[in-house]
mmCIF file of C-alpha atoms and ligand atoms in Angstrom:
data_model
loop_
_atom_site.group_PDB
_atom_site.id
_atom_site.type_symbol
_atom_site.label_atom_id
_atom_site.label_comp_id
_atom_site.label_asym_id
_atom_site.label_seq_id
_atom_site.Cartn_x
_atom_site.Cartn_y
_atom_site.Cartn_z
ATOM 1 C CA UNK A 1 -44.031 51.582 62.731
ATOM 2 C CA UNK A 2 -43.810 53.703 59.537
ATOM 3 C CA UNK A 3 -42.085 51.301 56.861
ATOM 4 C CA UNK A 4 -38.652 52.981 55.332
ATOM 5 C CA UNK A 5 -40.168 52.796 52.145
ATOM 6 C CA UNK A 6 -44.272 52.217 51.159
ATOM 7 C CA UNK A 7 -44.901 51.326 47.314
ATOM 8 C CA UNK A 8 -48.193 51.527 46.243
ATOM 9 C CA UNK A 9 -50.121 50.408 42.941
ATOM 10 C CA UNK A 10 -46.093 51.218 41.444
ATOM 11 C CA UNK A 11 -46.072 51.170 37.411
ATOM 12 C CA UNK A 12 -43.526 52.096 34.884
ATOM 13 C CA UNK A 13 -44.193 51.894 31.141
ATOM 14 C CA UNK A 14 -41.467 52.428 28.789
ATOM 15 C CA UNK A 15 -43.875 52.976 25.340
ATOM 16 C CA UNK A 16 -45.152 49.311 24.904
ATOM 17 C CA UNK A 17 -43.665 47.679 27.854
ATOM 18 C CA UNK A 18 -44.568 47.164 30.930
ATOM 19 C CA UNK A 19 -41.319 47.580 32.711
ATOM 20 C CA UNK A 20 -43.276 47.858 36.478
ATOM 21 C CA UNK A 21 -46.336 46.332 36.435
ATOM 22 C CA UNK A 22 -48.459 47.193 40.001
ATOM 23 C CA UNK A 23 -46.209 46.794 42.658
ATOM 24 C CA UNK A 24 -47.262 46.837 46.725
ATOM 25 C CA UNK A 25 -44.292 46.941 49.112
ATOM 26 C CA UNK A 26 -43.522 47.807 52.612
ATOM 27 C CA UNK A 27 -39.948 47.293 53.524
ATOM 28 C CA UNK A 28 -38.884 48.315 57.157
ATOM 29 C CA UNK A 29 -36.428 50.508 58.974
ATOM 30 C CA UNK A 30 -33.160 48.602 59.238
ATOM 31 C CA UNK A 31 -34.352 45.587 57.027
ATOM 32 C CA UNK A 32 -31.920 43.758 54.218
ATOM 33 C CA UNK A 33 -34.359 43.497 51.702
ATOM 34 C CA UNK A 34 -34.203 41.817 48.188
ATOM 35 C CA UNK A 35 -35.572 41.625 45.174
ATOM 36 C CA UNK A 36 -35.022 38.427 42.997
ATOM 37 C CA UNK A 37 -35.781 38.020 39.891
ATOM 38 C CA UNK A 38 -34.306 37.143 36.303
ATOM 39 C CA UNK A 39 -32.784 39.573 33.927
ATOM 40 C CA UNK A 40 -35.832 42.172 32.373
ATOM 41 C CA UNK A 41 -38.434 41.575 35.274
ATOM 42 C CA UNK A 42 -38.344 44.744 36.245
ATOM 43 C CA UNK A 43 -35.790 44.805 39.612
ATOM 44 C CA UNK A 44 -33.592 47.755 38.037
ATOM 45 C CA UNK A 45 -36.692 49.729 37.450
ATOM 46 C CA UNK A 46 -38.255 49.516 41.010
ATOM 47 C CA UNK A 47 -34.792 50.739 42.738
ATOM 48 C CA UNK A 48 -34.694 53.849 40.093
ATOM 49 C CA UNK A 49 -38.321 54.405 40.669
ATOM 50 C CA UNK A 50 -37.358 54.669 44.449
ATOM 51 C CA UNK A 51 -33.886 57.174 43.860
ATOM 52 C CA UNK A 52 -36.389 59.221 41.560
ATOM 53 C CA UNK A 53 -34.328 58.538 38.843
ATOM 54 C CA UNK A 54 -37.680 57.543 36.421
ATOM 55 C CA UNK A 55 -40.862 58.869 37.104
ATOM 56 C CA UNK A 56 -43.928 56.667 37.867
ATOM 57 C CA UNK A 57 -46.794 55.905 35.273
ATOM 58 C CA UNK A 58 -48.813 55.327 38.326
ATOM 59 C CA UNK A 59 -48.724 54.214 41.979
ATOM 60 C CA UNK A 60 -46.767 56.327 44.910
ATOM 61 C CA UNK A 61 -43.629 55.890 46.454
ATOM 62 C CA UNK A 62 -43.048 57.492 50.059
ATOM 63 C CA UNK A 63 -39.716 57.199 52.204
ATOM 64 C CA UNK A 64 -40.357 57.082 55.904
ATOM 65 C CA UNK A 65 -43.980 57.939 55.327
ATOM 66 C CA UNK A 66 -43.272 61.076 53.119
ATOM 67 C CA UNK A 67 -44.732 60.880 49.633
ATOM 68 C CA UNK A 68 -41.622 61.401 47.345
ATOM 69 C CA UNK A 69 -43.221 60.236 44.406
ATOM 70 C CA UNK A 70 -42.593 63.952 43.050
ATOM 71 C CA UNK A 71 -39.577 64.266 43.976
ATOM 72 C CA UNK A 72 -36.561 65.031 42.519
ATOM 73 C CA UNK A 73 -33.547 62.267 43.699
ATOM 74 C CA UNK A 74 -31.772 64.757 45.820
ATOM 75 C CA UNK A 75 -34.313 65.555 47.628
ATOM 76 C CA UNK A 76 -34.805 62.001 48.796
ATOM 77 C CA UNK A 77 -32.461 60.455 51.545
ATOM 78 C CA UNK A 78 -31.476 57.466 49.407
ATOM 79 C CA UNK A 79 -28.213 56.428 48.126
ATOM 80 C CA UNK A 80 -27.771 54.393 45.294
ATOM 81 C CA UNK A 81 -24.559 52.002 44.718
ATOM 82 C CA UNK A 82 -24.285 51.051 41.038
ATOM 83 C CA UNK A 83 -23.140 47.370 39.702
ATOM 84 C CA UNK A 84 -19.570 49.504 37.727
ATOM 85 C CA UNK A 85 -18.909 51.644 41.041
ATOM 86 C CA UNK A 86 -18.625 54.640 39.214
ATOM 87 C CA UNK A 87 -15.638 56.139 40.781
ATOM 88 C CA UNK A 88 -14.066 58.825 38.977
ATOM 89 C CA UNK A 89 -10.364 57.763 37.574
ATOM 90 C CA UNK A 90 -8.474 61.359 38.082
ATOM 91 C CA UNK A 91 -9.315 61.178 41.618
ATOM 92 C CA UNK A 92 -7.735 59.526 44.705
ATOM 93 C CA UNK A 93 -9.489 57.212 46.748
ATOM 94 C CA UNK A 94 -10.021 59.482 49.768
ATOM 95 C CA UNK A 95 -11.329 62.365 47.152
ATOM 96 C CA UNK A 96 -13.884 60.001 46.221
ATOM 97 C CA UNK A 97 -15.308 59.030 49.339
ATOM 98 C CA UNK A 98 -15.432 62.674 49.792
ATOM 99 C CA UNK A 99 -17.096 64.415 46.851
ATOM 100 C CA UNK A 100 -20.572 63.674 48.315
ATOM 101 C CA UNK A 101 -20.172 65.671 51.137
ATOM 102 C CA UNK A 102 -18.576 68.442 48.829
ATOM 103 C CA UNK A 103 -21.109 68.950 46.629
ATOM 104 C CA UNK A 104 -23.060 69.458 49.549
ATOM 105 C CA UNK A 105 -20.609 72.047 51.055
ATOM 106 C CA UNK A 106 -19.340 70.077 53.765
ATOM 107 C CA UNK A 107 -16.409 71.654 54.892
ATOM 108 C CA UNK A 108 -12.969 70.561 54.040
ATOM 109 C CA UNK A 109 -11.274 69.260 57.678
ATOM 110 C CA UNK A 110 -15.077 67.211 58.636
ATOM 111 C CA UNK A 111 -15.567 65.447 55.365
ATOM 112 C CA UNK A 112 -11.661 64.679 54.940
ATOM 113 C CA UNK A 113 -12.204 62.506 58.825
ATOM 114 C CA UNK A 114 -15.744 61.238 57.798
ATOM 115 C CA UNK A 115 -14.304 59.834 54.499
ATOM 116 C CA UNK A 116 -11.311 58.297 56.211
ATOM 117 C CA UNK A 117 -14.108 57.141 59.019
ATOM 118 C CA UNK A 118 -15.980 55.364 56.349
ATOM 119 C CA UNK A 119 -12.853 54.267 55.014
ATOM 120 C CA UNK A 120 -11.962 52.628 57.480
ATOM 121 C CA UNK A 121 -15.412 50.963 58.141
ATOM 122 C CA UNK A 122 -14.827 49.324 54.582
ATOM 123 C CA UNK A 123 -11.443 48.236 55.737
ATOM 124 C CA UNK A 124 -9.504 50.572 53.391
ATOM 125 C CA UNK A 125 -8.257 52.707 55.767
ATOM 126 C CA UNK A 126 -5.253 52.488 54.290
ATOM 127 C CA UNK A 127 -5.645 53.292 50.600
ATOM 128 C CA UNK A 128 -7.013 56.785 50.495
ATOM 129 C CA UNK A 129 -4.519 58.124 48.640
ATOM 130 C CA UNK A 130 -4.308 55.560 45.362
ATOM 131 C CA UNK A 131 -6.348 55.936 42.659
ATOM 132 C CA UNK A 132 -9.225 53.579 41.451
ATOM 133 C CA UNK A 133 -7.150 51.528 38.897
ATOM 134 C CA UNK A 134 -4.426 50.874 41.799
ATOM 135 C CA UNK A 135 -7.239 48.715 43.158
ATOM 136 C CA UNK A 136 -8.519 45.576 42.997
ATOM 137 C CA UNK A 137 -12.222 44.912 42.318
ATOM 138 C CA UNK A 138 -13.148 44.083 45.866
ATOM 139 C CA UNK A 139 -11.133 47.090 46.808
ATOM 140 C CA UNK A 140 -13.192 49.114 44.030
ATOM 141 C CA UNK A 141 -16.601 47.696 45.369
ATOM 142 C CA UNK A 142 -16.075 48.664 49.263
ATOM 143 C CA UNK A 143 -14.982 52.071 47.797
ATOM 144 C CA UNK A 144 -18.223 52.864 46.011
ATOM 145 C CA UNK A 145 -19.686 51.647 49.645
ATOM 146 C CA UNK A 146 -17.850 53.848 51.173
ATOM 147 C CA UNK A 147 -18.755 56.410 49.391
ATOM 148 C CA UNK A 148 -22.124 55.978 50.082
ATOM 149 C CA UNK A 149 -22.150 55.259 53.715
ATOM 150 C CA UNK A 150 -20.539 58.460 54.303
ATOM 151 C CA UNK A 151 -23.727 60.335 53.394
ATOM 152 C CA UNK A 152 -25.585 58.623 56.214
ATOM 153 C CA UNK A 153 -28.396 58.019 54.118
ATOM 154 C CA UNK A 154 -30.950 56.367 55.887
ATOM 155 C CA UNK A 155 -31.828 54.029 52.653
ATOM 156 C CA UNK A 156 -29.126 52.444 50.404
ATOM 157 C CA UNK A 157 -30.292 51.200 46.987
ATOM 158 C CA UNK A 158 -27.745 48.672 45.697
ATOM 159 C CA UNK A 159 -27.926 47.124 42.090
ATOM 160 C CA UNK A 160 -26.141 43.694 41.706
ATOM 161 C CA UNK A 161 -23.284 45.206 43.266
ATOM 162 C CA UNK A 162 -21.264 41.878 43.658
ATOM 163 C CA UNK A 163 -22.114 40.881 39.860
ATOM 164 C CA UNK A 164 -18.473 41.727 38.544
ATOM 165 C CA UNK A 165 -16.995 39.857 41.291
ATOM 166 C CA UNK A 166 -15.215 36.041 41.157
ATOM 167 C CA UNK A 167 -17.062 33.835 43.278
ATOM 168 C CA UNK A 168 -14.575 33.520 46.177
ATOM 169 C CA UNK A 169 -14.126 37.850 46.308
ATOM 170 C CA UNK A 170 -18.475 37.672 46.020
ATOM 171 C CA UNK A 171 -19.111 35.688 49.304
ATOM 172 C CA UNK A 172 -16.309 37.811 51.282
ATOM 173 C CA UNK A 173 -18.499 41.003 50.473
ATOM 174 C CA UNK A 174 -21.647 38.803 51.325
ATOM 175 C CA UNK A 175 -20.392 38.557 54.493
ATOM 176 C CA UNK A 176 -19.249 42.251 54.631
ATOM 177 C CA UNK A 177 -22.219 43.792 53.947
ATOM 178 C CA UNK A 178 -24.325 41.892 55.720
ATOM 179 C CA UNK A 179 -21.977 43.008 58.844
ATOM 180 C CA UNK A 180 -22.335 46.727 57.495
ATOM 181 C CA UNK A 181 -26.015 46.921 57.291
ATOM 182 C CA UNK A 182 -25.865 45.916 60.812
ATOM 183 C CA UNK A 183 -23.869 47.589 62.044
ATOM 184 C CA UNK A 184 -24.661 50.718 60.741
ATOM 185 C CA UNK A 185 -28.664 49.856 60.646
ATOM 186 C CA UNK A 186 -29.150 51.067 57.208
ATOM 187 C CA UNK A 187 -32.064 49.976 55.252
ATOM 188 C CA UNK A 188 -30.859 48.044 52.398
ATOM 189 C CA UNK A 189 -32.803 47.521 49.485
ATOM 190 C CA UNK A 190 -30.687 44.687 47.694
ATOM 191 C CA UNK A 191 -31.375 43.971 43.491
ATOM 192 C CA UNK A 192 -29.755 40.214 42.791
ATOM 193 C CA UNK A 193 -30.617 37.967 40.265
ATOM 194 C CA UNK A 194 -28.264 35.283 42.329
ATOM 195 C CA UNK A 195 -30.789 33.351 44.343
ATOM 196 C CA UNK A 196 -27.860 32.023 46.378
ATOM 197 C CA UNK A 197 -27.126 35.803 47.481
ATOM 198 C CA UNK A 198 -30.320 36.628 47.992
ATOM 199 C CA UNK A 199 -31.093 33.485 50.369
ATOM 200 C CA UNK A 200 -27.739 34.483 52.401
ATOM 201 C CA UNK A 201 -28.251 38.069 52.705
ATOM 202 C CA UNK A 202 -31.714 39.208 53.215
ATOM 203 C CA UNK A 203 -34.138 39.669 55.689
ATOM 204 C CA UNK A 204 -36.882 39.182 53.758
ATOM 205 C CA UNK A 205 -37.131 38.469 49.655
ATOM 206 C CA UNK A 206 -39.275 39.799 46.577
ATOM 207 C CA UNK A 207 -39.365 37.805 44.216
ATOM 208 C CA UNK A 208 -39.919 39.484 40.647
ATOM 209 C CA UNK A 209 -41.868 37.944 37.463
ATOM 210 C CA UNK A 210 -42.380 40.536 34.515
ATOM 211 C CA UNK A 211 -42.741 43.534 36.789
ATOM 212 C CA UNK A 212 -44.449 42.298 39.284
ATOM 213 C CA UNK A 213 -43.945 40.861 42.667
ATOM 214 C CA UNK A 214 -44.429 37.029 42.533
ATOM 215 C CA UNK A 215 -43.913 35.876 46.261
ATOM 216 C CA UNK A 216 -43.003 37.785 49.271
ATOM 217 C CA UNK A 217 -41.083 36.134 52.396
ATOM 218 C CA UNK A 218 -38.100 35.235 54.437
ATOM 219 C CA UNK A 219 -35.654 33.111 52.945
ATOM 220 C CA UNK A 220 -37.217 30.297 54.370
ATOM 221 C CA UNK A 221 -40.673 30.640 53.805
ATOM 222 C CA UNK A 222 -39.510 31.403 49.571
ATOM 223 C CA UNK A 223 -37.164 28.378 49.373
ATOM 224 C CA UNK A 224 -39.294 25.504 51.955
ATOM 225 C CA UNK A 225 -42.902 26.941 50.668
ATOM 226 C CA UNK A 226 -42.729 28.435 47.207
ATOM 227 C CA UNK A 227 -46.296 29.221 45.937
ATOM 228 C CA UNK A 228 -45.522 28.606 42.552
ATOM 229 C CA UNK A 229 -43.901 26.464 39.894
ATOM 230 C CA UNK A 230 -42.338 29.586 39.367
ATOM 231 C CA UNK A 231 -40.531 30.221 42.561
ATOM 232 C CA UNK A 232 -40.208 26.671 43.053
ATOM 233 C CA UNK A 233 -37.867 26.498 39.629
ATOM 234 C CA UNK A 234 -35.904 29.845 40.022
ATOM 235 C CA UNK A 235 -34.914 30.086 43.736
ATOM 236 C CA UNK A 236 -32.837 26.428 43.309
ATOM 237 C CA UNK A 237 -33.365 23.416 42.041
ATOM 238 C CA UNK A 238 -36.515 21.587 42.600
ATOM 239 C CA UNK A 239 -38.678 18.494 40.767
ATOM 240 C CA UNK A 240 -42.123 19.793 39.618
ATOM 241 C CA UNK A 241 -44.658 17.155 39.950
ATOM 242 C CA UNK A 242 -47.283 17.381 37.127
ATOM 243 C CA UNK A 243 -51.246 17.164 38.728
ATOM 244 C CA UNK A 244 -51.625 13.966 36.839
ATOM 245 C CA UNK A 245 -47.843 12.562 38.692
ATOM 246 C CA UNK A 246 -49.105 14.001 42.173
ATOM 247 C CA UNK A 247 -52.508 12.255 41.517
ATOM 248 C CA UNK A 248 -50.545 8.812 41.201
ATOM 249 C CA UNK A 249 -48.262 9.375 43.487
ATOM 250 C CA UNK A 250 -50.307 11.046 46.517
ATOM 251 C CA UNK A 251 -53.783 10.753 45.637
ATOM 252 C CA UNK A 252 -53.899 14.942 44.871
ATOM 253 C CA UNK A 253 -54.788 16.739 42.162
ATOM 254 C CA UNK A 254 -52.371 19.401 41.941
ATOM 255 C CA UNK A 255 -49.087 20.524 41.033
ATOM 256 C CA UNK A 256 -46.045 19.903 43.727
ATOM 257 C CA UNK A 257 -42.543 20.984 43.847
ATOM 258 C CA UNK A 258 -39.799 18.671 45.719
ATOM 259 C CA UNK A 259 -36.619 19.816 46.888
ATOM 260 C CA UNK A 260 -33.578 17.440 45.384
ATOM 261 C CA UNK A 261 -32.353 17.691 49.105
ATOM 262 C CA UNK A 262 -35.380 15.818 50.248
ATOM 263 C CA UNK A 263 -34.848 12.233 48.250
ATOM 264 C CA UNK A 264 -33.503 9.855 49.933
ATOM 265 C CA UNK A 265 -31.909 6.814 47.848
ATOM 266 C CA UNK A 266 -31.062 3.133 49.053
ATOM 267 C CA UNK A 267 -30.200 0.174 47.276
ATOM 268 C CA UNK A 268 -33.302 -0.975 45.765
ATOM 269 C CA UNK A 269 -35.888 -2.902 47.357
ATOM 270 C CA UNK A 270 -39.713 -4.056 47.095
ATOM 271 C CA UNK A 271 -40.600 -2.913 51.223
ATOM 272 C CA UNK A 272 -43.777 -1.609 51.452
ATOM 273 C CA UNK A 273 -44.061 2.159 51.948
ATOM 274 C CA UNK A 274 -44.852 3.777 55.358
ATOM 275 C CA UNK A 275 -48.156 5.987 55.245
ATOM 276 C CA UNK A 276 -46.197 8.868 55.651
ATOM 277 C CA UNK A 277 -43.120 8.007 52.595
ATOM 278 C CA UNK A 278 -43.660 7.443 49.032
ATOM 279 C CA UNK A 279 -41.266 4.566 47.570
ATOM 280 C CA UNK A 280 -40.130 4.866 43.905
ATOM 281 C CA UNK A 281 -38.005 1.878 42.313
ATOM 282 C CA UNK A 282 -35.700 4.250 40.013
ATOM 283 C CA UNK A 283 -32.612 3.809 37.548
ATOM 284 C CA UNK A 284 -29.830 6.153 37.972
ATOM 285 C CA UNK A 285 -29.390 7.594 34.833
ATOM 286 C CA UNK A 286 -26.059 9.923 35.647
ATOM 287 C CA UNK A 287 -24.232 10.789 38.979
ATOM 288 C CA UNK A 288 -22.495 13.801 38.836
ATOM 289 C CA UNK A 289 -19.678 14.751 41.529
ATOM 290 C CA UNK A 290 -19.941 18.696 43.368
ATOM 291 C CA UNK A 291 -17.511 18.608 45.991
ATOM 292 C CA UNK A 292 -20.298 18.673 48.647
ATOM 293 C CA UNK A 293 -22.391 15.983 47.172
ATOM 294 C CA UNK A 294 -23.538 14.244 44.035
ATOM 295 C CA UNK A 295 -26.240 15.483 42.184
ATOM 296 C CA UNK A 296 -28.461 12.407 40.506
ATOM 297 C CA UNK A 297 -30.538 12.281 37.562
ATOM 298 C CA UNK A 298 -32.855 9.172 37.981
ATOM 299 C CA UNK A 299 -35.802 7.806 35.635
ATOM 300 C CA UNK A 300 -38.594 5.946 37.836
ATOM 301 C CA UNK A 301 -39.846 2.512 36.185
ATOM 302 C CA UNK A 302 -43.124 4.008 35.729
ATOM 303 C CA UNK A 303 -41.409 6.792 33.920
ATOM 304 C CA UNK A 304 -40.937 9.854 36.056
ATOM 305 C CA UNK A 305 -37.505 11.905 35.693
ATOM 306 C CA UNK A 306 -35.959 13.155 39.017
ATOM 307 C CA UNK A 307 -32.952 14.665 40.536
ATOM 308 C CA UNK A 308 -31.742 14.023 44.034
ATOM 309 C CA UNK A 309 -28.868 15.193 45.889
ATOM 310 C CA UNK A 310 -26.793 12.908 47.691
ATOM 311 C CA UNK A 311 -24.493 14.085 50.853
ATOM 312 C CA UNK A 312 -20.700 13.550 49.789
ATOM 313 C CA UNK A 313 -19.694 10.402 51.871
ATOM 314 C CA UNK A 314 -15.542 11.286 51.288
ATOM 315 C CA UNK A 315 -14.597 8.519 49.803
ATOM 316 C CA UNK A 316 -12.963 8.115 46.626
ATOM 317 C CA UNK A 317 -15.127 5.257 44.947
ATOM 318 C CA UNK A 318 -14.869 6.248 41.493
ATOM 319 C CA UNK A 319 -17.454 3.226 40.429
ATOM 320 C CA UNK A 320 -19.667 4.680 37.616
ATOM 321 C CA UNK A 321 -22.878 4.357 39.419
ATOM 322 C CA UNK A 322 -25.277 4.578 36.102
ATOM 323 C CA UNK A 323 -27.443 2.131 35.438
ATOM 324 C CA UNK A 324 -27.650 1.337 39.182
ATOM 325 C CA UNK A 325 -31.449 0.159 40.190
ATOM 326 C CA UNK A 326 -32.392 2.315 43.416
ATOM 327 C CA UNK A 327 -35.179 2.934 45.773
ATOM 328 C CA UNK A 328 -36.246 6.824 46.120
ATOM 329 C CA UNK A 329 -38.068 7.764 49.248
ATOM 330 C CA UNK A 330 -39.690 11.133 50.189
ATOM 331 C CA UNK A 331 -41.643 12.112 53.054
ATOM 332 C CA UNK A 332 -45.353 13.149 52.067
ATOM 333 C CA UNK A 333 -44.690 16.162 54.382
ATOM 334 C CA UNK A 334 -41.601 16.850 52.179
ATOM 335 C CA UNK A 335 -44.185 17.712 49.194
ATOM 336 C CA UNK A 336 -45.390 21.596 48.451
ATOM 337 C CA UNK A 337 -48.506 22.029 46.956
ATOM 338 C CA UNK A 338 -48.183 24.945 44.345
ATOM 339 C CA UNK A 339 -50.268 27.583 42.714
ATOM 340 C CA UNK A 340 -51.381 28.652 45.627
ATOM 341 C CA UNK A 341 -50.988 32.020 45.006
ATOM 342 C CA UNK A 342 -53.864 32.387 42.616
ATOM 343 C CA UNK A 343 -51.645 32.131 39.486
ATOM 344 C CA UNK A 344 -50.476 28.996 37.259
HETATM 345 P P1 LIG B 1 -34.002 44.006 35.598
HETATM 346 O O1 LIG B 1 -33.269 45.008 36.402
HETATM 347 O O2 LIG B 1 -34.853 43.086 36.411
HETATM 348 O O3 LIG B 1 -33.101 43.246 34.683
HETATM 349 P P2 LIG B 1 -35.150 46.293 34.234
HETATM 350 O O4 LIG B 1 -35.892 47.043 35.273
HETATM 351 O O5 LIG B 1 -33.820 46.832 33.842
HETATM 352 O O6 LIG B 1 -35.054 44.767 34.653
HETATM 353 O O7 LIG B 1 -36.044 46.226 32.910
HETATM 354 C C1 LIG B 1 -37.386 45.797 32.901
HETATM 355 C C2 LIG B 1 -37.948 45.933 31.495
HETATM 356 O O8 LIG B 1 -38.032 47.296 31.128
HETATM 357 C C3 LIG B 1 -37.101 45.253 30.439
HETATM 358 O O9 LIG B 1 -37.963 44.701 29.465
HETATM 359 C C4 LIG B 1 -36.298 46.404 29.871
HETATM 360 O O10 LIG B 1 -35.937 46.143 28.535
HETATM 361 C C5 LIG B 1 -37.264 47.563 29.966
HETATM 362 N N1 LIG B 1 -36.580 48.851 30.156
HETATM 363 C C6 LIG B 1 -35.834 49.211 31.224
HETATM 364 N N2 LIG B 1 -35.382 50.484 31.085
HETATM 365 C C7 LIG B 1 -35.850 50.928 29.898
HETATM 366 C C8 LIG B 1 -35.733 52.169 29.181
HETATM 367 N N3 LIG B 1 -35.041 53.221 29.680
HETATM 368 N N4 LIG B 1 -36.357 52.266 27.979
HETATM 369 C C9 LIG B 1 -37.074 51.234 27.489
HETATM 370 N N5 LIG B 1 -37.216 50.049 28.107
HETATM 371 C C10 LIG B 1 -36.619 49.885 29.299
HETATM 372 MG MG1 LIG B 2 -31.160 45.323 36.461
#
């Protein structure tokens, strides 16, 4: 099938930097698609390069297997939903939805129904005639969707749209959006630097190092098999095993990342480990509380700094737990071997 959108050999170079750095993508009709990546690696960049908001220094970008690369944005069936909505203030809610199909001479009975339709899609069905400041920021957000959905665009570019939210308003839109792009099966082409979001959301995940792609996968394959320390260390929390640790430890030479998640802790003990586990005797060196769990920072007696997380067990021991001597178990199979991706 011909991919929504084909990248190929992408670069952007703003004087000395290398903003886009050789990018190859293929993201599919009706996929949520993300790309991850810290602030400056280039994320922004990509999703203007694709609206035709910056020209390319090299590479081509085509949109259901039309070369666009030329293009000027309105000539490409994209939509692009900024991070401060960028509603206008003088307007009412309904008139905003609407101006899209305006300035493209829609006619004034179909686009006032469409924008109520999409409206009411976003659940606002009832606000069309405040104004933006009578809203909430939630309210402000779906608006700003709204306004794009009603333009049927085939591709919708969104740039940390949930990044002026509170953290309890953020996971509602989660939710909503991910319900949207299904429902309406949009392409969505999703710019995060929240790995949480981007684990929840997507479909599949880019994730971005200086302009460039990193690792490419479902959320499961970037969180369980990260290729690199890299991955391993921004998309959550993980303990990076030096070669000269994994050498010691499981007779490899290489690094390994292992998931906090994966340690297991019991009161210590000198029973021999299973062929398949690896036994530490450890010293808890702090236990801090989440709500869910505790997360623990141990020291191994051979020297080794970890963190483990341990499931919340309810109760409301308040014993401080530091100094406590432990046993920490892994599963070999619980190990990733990194740098497999060619790169340190
Ligand atoms: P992200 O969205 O991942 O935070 P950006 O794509 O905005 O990253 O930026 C990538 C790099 O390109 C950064 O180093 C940034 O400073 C630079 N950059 C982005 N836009 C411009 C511009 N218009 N002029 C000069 N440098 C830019
Ligand atoms: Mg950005």
């Amino acid at each position: 099938m011909v991919p929504a959108i084909r990248l190929r050999g992408l670069v952007k170079h703003f004087a000395e930097v290398a903003a886009v750095d050789g990018i190859d993508l293929d993201i599919a009709d009706g996929e949520f698609f993300s790309m991850l990546g810290p602030s400056g690696s280039g994320k922004t960049t990509v999703l203007r390069l694709i609206a035709g908001f910056e020209t390319a220094t090299a590479g081509t970008v085509e949109l259901g297997g039309t070369d666009v690369t030329a293009a000027a944005p309105f000539e490409r069936d994209v939509h692009t939903v900024f991070q401060d909505y960028a509603l206008f203030p003088h307007m009412s809610v309904l008139d905003n939805v609407a101006y899209g199909l305006r300035v493209r001479g829609t006619g004034r009975t179909e686009r006032r129904a469409r924008a109520q339709e999409a409206l009411e899609t976003v659940r606002l069905g009832g606000f069309g005639t405040r104004r933006p400041h009578q809203l909430s920021g939630g309210q402000r957000q779906r608006v700003a969707l709204a306004r794009a959905i009603v333009l049927r665009p085939r591709v919708l570019l969104l740039d940390e749209p949930l990044g002026a939210l509170d953290l309890k308003l953020r996971e509602q839109m989660q939710v909503e959006l991910k319900q949207l792009q299904r429902d309406l099966g949009i392409t969505f082409v999703f710019v995060t630097h929240d790995q949480e979001e981007a684990l929840t959301l997507s479909d599949r995940i880019a994730v971005f190092d200086t302009g460039r792609v990193r690792q490419l996968g479902t959320p499961q394959e970037i969180y369980e098999q990260p290729t690199s320390a890299y991955v391993a260390g921004f998309v959550g929390t993980t303990n990076l095993l030096d070669a000269d640790t994994s050498e010691r430890l499981l007779g490899v030479r290489a690094e390994h990342a292992l998931r906090p998640e994966r340690l297991r802790l019991t009161p210590a003990d000198h029973a021999p480990a299973r062929p398949d586990e690896v036994r530490l005797p450890a010293v808890v060196v702090e236990r801090i509380y989440l709500g869910t769990g505790n997360r623990v920072h141990l020291r191994t007696d051979d020297g080794l700094d970890l963190v483990a997380l341990e499931q919340a067990t309810g109760s409301l021991d308040e014993a401080d737990h530091r100094g406590e001597h432990v046993t920490v178990r892994f599963a070999r199979a619980d190990v990733v071997r990194l740098n497999t991706d060619g790169e340190s």
